[in-house]
């Protein structure tokens, strides 16, 4: 999934492009709306289109994008196919006030873990020893349910099926699941899919 953030050199637009990508990836058939300045909205909408294209390029039975009769629930698909990073080179702008995705995930998972982004093409089985899963949202408008920066994060979970429930209970399409290895700190935004997907 070789996607580059065209606004990587602009902190505000880069962050919104990545949020748009996450929303488009999560729900490619929805036109997502955001209340932001018009010049920033363009970046969000471009990210949304890129995310939708990336998601629709995946096999139709992964994560609920294809024919309803062949959709596999995310937890079941993860057991069958495994988990993969969602192009980590794309997500270096989200959560800027928390020190990026790794800063937020590290604060949630364990104070002694210093997360680092794993390779953009990392893939592996789910629910391994020393792994945590965290549902997080990069929007900063959570009005009392977020951290001091306004970001939202559920507690770290040992099992993937638990974090799917956290994600389903959150109402922003920009929310996603991050995996963190307690053994080596390897962290990434993940999606469920077949090997080589």
PDB file of C-alpha atoms in Angstrom:
ATOM      1  CA  UNK A   1       0.000   0.000   0.000  1.00  0.00           C
ATOM      2  CA  UNK A   2       2.459   2.625  -1.241  1.00  0.00           C
ATOM      3  CA  UNK A   3       0.687   5.895  -0.505  1.00  0.00           C
ATOM      4  CA  UNK A   4       2.506   9.123   0.226  1.00  0.00           C
ATOM      5  CA  UNK A   5       1.126  12.115   2.103  1.00  0.00           C
ATOM      6  CA  UNK A   6       1.350  15.043  -0.344  1.00  0.00           C
ATOM      7  CA  UNK A   7       1.231  17.438   2.621  1.00  0.00           C
ATOM      8  CA  UNK A   8       4.058  15.810   4.600  1.00  0.00           C
ATOM      9  CA  UNK A   9       5.884  19.154   4.863  1.00  0.00           C
ATOM     10  CA  UNK A  10       2.847  20.984   6.291  1.00  0.00           C
ATOM     11  CA  UNK A  11       1.957  19.988   9.853  1.00  0.00           C
ATOM     12  CA  UNK A  12      -1.707  21.074   9.836  1.00  0.00           C
ATOM     13  CA  UNK A  13      -2.567  19.845   6.326  1.00  0.00           C
ATOM     14  CA  UNK A  14      -0.492  16.702   6.764  1.00  0.00           C
ATOM     15  CA  UNK A  15      -2.405  15.773   9.916  1.00  0.00           C
ATOM     16  CA  UNK A  16      -5.787  16.355   8.267  1.00  0.00           C
ATOM     17  CA  UNK A  17      -4.781  14.436   5.125  1.00  0.00           C
ATOM     18  CA  UNK A  18      -3.906  11.453   7.328  1.00  0.00           C
ATOM     19  CA  UNK A  19      -7.189  11.754   9.222  1.00  0.00           C
ATOM     20  CA  UNK A  20      -9.044  11.859   5.913  1.00  0.00           C
ATOM     21  CA  UNK A  21      -7.137   8.787   4.747  1.00  0.00           C
ATOM     22  CA  UNK A  22      -8.171   6.909   7.898  1.00  0.00           C
ATOM     23  CA  UNK A  23     -11.828   7.897   7.466  1.00  0.00           C
ATOM     24  CA  UNK A  24     -11.834   6.954   3.779  1.00  0.00           C
ATOM     25  CA  UNK A  25     -10.142   3.641   4.531  1.00  0.00           C
ATOM     26  CA  UNK A  26     -12.597   2.819   7.333  1.00  0.00           C
ATOM     27  CA  UNK A  27     -15.729   3.677   5.329  1.00  0.00           C
ATOM     28  CA  UNK A  28     -14.941   4.131   1.622  1.00  0.00           C
ATOM     29  CA  UNK A  29     -18.548   4.543   0.496  1.00  0.00           C
ATOM     30  CA  UNK A  30     -19.285   7.422   2.898  1.00  0.00           C
ATOM     31  CA  UNK A  31     -18.696  11.109   2.206  1.00  0.00           C
ATOM     32  CA  UNK A  32     -17.091  12.210   5.449  1.00  0.00           C
ATOM     33  CA  UNK A  33     -17.601  15.760   6.680  1.00  0.00           C
ATOM     34  CA  UNK A  34     -15.377  17.875   8.892  1.00  0.00           C
ATOM     35  CA  UNK A  35     -15.808  21.377  10.258  1.00  0.00           C
ATOM     36  CA  UNK A  36     -12.405  22.843   9.459  1.00  0.00           C
ATOM     37  CA  UNK A  37     -11.148  25.883   7.580  1.00  0.00           C
ATOM     38  CA  UNK A  38     -11.738  25.621   3.818  1.00  0.00           C
ATOM     39  CA  UNK A  39      -8.024  25.545   2.966  1.00  0.00           C
ATOM     40  CA  UNK A  40      -7.553  22.637   5.395  1.00  0.00           C
ATOM     41  CA  UNK A  41     -10.677  20.828   4.230  1.00  0.00           C
ATOM     42  CA  UNK A  42      -9.078  20.249   0.821  1.00  0.00           C
ATOM     43  CA  UNK A  43      -6.296  18.219   2.449  1.00  0.00           C
ATOM     44  CA  UNK A  44      -8.820  16.161   4.445  1.00  0.00           C
ATOM     45  CA  UNK A  45     -10.887  15.395   1.339  1.00  0.00           C
ATOM     46  CA  UNK A  46      -7.798  14.414  -0.685  1.00  0.00           C
ATOM     47  CA  UNK A  47      -6.805  12.035   2.109  1.00  0.00           C
ATOM     48  CA  UNK A  48     -10.313  10.604   2.181  1.00  0.00           C
ATOM     49  CA  UNK A  49     -10.157   9.779  -1.534  1.00  0.00           C
ATOM     50  CA  UNK A  50      -6.719   8.157  -1.137  1.00  0.00           C
ATOM     51  CA  UNK A  51      -7.935   6.082   1.824  1.00  0.00           C
ATOM     52  CA  UNK A  52     -11.063   4.914   0.008  1.00  0.00           C
ATOM     53  CA  UNK A  53      -9.015   3.888  -3.030  1.00  0.00           C
ATOM     54  CA  UNK A  54      -6.568   1.976  -0.848  1.00  0.00           C
ATOM     55  CA  UNK A  55      -9.379   0.130   0.941  1.00  0.00           C
ATOM     56  CA  UNK A  56     -11.276  -0.705  -2.242  1.00  0.00           C
ATOM     57  CA  UNK A  57      -8.088  -2.169  -3.722  1.00  0.00           C
ATOM     58  CA  UNK A  58      -8.118  -4.879  -1.022  1.00  0.00           C
ATOM     59  CA  UNK A  59      -9.824  -8.248  -1.537  1.00  0.00           C
ATOM     60  CA  UNK A  60     -13.611  -7.791  -1.193  1.00  0.00           C
ATOM     61  CA  UNK A  61     -14.060 -10.190   1.722  1.00  0.00           C
ATOM     62  CA  UNK A  62     -11.673  -8.429   4.095  1.00  0.00           C
ATOM     63  CA  UNK A  63     -13.066  -6.088   6.713  1.00  0.00           C
ATOM     64  CA  UNK A  64     -16.516  -5.694   5.210  1.00  0.00           C
ATOM     65  CA  UNK A  65     -15.901  -3.837   1.951  1.00  0.00           C
ATOM     66  CA  UNK A  66     -17.246  -6.364  -0.541  1.00  0.00           C
ATOM     67  CA  UNK A  67     -20.401  -8.351  -1.057  1.00  0.00           C
ATOM     68  CA  UNK A  68     -22.370  -8.559   2.186  1.00  0.00           C
ATOM     69  CA  UNK A  69     -22.711 -12.324   1.746  1.00  0.00           C
ATOM     70  CA  UNK A  70     -18.934 -12.782   1.775  1.00  0.00           C
ATOM     71  CA  UNK A  71     -17.960 -10.272   4.445  1.00  0.00           C
ATOM     72  CA  UNK A  72     -15.891 -11.703   7.265  1.00  0.00           C
ATOM     73  CA  UNK A  73     -16.197 -10.069  10.699  1.00  0.00           C
ATOM     74  CA  UNK A  74     -12.957  -8.268  11.525  1.00  0.00           C
ATOM     75  CA  UNK A  75     -12.050 -10.536  14.464  1.00  0.00           C
ATOM     76  CA  UNK A  76     -12.636 -13.712  12.415  1.00  0.00           C
ATOM     77  CA  UNK A  77     -10.721 -12.315   9.462  1.00  0.00           C
ATOM     78  CA  UNK A  78      -7.810 -11.460  11.743  1.00  0.00           C
ATOM     79  CA  UNK A  79      -7.654 -15.067  12.941  1.00  0.00           C
ATOM     80  CA  UNK A  80      -7.780 -16.360   9.385  1.00  0.00           C
ATOM     81  CA  UNK A  81      -5.502 -13.839   7.677  1.00  0.00           C
ATOM     82  CA  UNK A  82      -3.476 -11.992  10.319  1.00  0.00           C
ATOM     83  CA  UNK A  83      -2.850  -8.277  10.738  1.00  0.00           C
ATOM     84  CA  UNK A  84      -0.801  -5.851   8.657  1.00  0.00           C
ATOM     85  CA  UNK A  85       0.443  -2.323   9.143  1.00  0.00           C
ATOM     86  CA  UNK A  86      -1.518   0.314   7.335  1.00  0.00           C
ATOM     87  CA  UNK A  87       1.425   1.977   5.577  1.00  0.00           C
ATOM     88  CA  UNK A  88       3.123   3.529   8.591  1.00  0.00           C
ATOM     89  CA  UNK A  89       5.083   5.988   6.464  1.00  0.00           C
ATOM     90  CA  UNK A  90       1.721   7.687   5.929  1.00  0.00           C
ATOM     91  CA  UNK A  91       0.952   8.214   9.620  1.00  0.00           C
ATOM     92  CA  UNK A  92       3.744  10.372  10.970  1.00  0.00           C
ATOM     93  CA  UNK A  93       1.543  13.455  11.407  1.00  0.00           C
ATOM     94  CA  UNK A  94      -1.401  12.172  13.462  1.00  0.00           C
ATOM     95  CA  UNK A  95      -1.481  13.037  17.176  1.00  0.00           C
ATOM     96  CA  UNK A  96       1.024  15.906  16.849  1.00  0.00           C
ATOM     97  CA  UNK A  97       0.368  17.262  20.362  1.00  0.00           C
ATOM     98  CA  UNK A  98       1.055  13.821  21.876  1.00  0.00           C
ATOM     99  CA  UNK A  99       4.309  13.279  20.015  1.00  0.00           C
ATOM    100  CA  UNK A 100       2.790  11.250  17.131  1.00  0.00           C
ATOM    101  CA  UNK A 101       1.042   7.879  17.145  1.00  0.00           C
ATOM    102  CA  UNK A 102       3.925   6.240  19.007  1.00  0.00           C
ATOM    103  CA  UNK A 103       3.732   8.848  21.771  1.00  0.00           C
ATOM    104  CA  UNK A 104       0.025   8.286  22.356  1.00  0.00           C
ATOM    105  CA  UNK A 105       0.213   4.490  22.099  1.00  0.00           C
ATOM    106  CA  UNK A 106       3.205   4.372  24.440  1.00  0.00           C
ATOM    107  CA  UNK A 107       1.339   6.418  27.057  1.00  0.00           C
ATOM    108  CA  UNK A 108      -1.628   4.030  26.893  1.00  0.00           C
ATOM    109  CA  UNK A 109       0.222   0.708  26.704  1.00  0.00           C
ATOM    110  CA  UNK A 110       2.913   1.003  29.365  1.00  0.00           C
ATOM    111  CA  UNK A 111       5.189   3.794  30.605  1.00  0.00           C
ATOM    112  CA  UNK A 112       8.324   1.660  30.169  1.00  0.00           C
ATOM    113  CA  UNK A 113       7.643   0.926  26.476  1.00  0.00           C
ATOM    114  CA  UNK A 114       9.187   3.280  23.940  1.00  0.00           C
ATOM    115  CA  UNK A 115       7.275   2.513  20.753  1.00  0.00           C
ATOM    116  CA  UNK A 116       8.809   2.875  17.306  1.00  0.00           C
ATOM    117  CA  UNK A 117       7.036   2.578  13.973  1.00  0.00           C
ATOM    118  CA  UNK A 118       7.432  -0.843  12.404  1.00  0.00           C
ATOM    119  CA  UNK A 119       8.085  -1.208   8.687  1.00  0.00           C
ATOM    120  CA  UNK A 120       5.251  -0.169   6.394  1.00  0.00           C
ATOM    121  CA  UNK A 121       4.986  -3.748   5.099  1.00  0.00           C
ATOM    122  CA  UNK A 122       4.939  -5.518   8.496  1.00  0.00           C
ATOM    123  CA  UNK A 123       2.498  -8.397   8.817  1.00  0.00           C
ATOM    124  CA  UNK A 124       1.986 -11.129  11.374  1.00  0.00           C
ATOM    125  CA  UNK A 125      -0.436 -13.232  13.377  1.00  0.00           C
ATOM    126  CA  UNK A 126      -2.721 -11.673  15.933  1.00  0.00           C
ATOM    127  CA  UNK A 127      -2.818 -12.099  19.713  1.00  0.00           C
ATOM    128  CA  UNK A 128       0.851 -12.968  20.096  1.00  0.00           C
ATOM    129  CA  UNK A 129       2.554 -12.865  23.462  1.00  0.00           C
ATOM    130  CA  UNK A 130       3.633  -9.405  24.592  1.00  0.00           C
ATOM    131  CA  UNK A 131       1.237  -7.632  22.200  1.00  0.00           C
ATOM    132  CA  UNK A 132      -1.257  -4.914  23.002  1.00  0.00           C
ATOM    133  CA  UNK A 133      -3.998  -3.466  20.820  1.00  0.00           C
ATOM    134  CA  UNK A 134      -5.302   0.067  21.307  1.00  0.00           C
ATOM    135  CA  UNK A 135      -8.238   1.809  19.629  1.00  0.00           C
ATOM    136  CA  UNK A 136      -7.311   5.464  19.107  1.00  0.00           C
ATOM    137  CA  UNK A 137      -8.773   8.509  17.373  1.00  0.00           C
ATOM    138  CA  UNK A 138      -6.645  11.394  16.035  1.00  0.00           C
ATOM    139  CA  UNK A 139      -9.427  13.971  16.162  1.00  0.00           C
ATOM    140  CA  UNK A 140      -8.986  16.517  18.941  1.00  0.00           C
ATOM    141  CA  UNK A 141     -12.671  17.353  19.471  1.00  0.00           C
ATOM    142  CA  UNK A 142     -13.742  14.695  21.990  1.00  0.00           C
ATOM    143  CA  UNK A 143     -15.181  17.163  24.503  1.00  0.00           C
ATOM    144  CA  UNK A 144     -14.213  15.668  27.830  1.00  0.00           C
ATOM    145  CA  UNK A 145     -13.791  12.051  26.716  1.00  0.00           C
ATOM    146  CA  UNK A 146     -10.303  12.596  25.283  1.00  0.00           C
ATOM    147  CA  UNK A 147      -6.910  13.128  26.874  1.00  0.00           C
ATOM    148  CA  UNK A 148      -5.441  16.563  27.671  1.00  0.00           C
ATOM    149  CA  UNK A 149      -4.967  17.178  23.926  1.00  0.00           C
ATOM    150  CA  UNK A 150      -8.506  16.079  23.033  1.00  0.00           C
ATOM    151  CA  UNK A 151      -7.429  12.761  21.470  1.00  0.00           C
ATOM    152  CA  UNK A 152      -9.302   9.577  22.358  1.00  0.00           C
ATOM    153  CA  UNK A 153      -7.739   6.249  23.279  1.00  0.00           C
ATOM    154  CA  UNK A 154      -9.313   3.128  24.744  1.00  0.00           C
ATOM    155  CA  UNK A 155      -7.364   1.042  27.253  1.00  0.00           C
ATOM    156  CA  UNK A 156      -4.683  -1.292  25.891  1.00  0.00           C
ATOM    157  CA  UNK A 157      -6.123  -4.747  25.186  1.00  0.00           C
ATOM    158  CA  UNK A 158      -4.457  -8.169  25.087  1.00  0.00           C
ATOM    159  CA  UNK A 159      -6.807  -9.576  22.438  1.00  0.00           C
ATOM    160  CA  UNK A 160      -7.832  -8.194  19.084  1.00  0.00           C
ATOM    161  CA  UNK A 161     -11.522  -9.034  19.512  1.00  0.00           C
ATOM    162  CA  UNK A 162     -11.642  -6.735  22.560  1.00  0.00           C
ATOM    163  CA  UNK A 163     -10.309  -3.725  20.696  1.00  0.00           C
ATOM    164  CA  UNK A 164     -12.834  -4.225  17.879  1.00  0.00           C
ATOM    165  CA  UNK A 165     -15.552  -3.582  20.474  1.00  0.00           C
ATOM    166  CA  UNK A 166     -13.790  -0.388  21.587  1.00  0.00           C
ATOM    167  CA  UNK A 167     -13.555   0.783  17.982  1.00  0.00           C
ATOM    168  CA  UNK A 168     -17.201  -0.014  17.243  1.00  0.00           C
ATOM    169  CA  UNK A 169     -18.299   2.030  20.273  1.00  0.00           C
ATOM    170  CA  UNK A 170     -16.466   5.140  19.022  1.00  0.00           C
ATOM    171  CA  UNK A 171     -18.347   7.370  16.599  1.00  0.00           C
ATOM    172  CA  UNK A 172     -15.527   8.854  14.477  1.00  0.00           C
ATOM    173  CA  UNK A 173     -14.519   7.129  11.250  1.00  0.00           C
ATOM    174  CA  UNK A 174     -10.969   8.412  11.737  1.00  0.00           C
ATOM    175  CA  UNK A 175     -10.478   6.032  14.687  1.00  0.00           C
ATOM    176  CA  UNK A 176      -8.242   3.023  14.097  1.00  0.00           C
ATOM    177  CA  UNK A 177      -6.464   0.160  15.850  1.00  0.00           C
ATOM    178  CA  UNK A 178      -2.776   0.318  16.711  1.00  0.00           C
ATOM    179  CA  UNK A 179      -0.748  -2.765  17.623  1.00  0.00           C
ATOM    180  CA  UNK A 180       2.225  -2.448  19.982  1.00  0.00           C
ATOM    181  CA  UNK A 181       4.772  -5.103  20.865  1.00  0.00           C
ATOM    182  CA  UNK A 182       5.847  -4.912  24.492  1.00  0.00           C
ATOM    183  CA  UNK A 183       8.947  -6.924  23.564  1.00  0.00           C
ATOM    184  CA  UNK A 184      10.451  -4.560  20.992  1.00  0.00           C
ATOM    185  CA  UNK A 185       8.154  -1.523  20.969  1.00  0.00           C
ATOM    186  CA  UNK A 186       7.171  -2.062  17.332  1.00  0.00           C
ATOM    187  CA  UNK A 187       3.973  -0.094  16.751  1.00  0.00           C
ATOM    188  CA  UNK A 188       1.706   0.461  13.789  1.00  0.00           C
ATOM    189  CA  UNK A 189      -1.791   1.262  12.632  1.00  0.00           C
ATOM    190  CA  UNK A 190      -3.157  -2.112  11.503  1.00  0.00           C
ATOM    191  CA  UNK A 191      -5.731  -3.585   9.158  1.00  0.00           C
ATOM    192  CA  UNK A 192      -6.922  -7.169   8.741  1.00  0.00           C
ATOM    193  CA  UNK A 193      -6.127  -8.945   5.523  1.00  0.00           C
ATOM    194  CA  UNK A 194      -4.584 -11.884   3.690  1.00  0.00           C
ATOM    195  CA  UNK A 195      -0.834 -12.374   3.434  1.00  0.00           C
ATOM    196  CA  UNK A 196       0.687 -10.240   0.730  1.00  0.00           C
ATOM    197  CA  UNK A 197      -2.441  -8.034   0.679  1.00  0.00           C
TER     198      UNK A 197
END
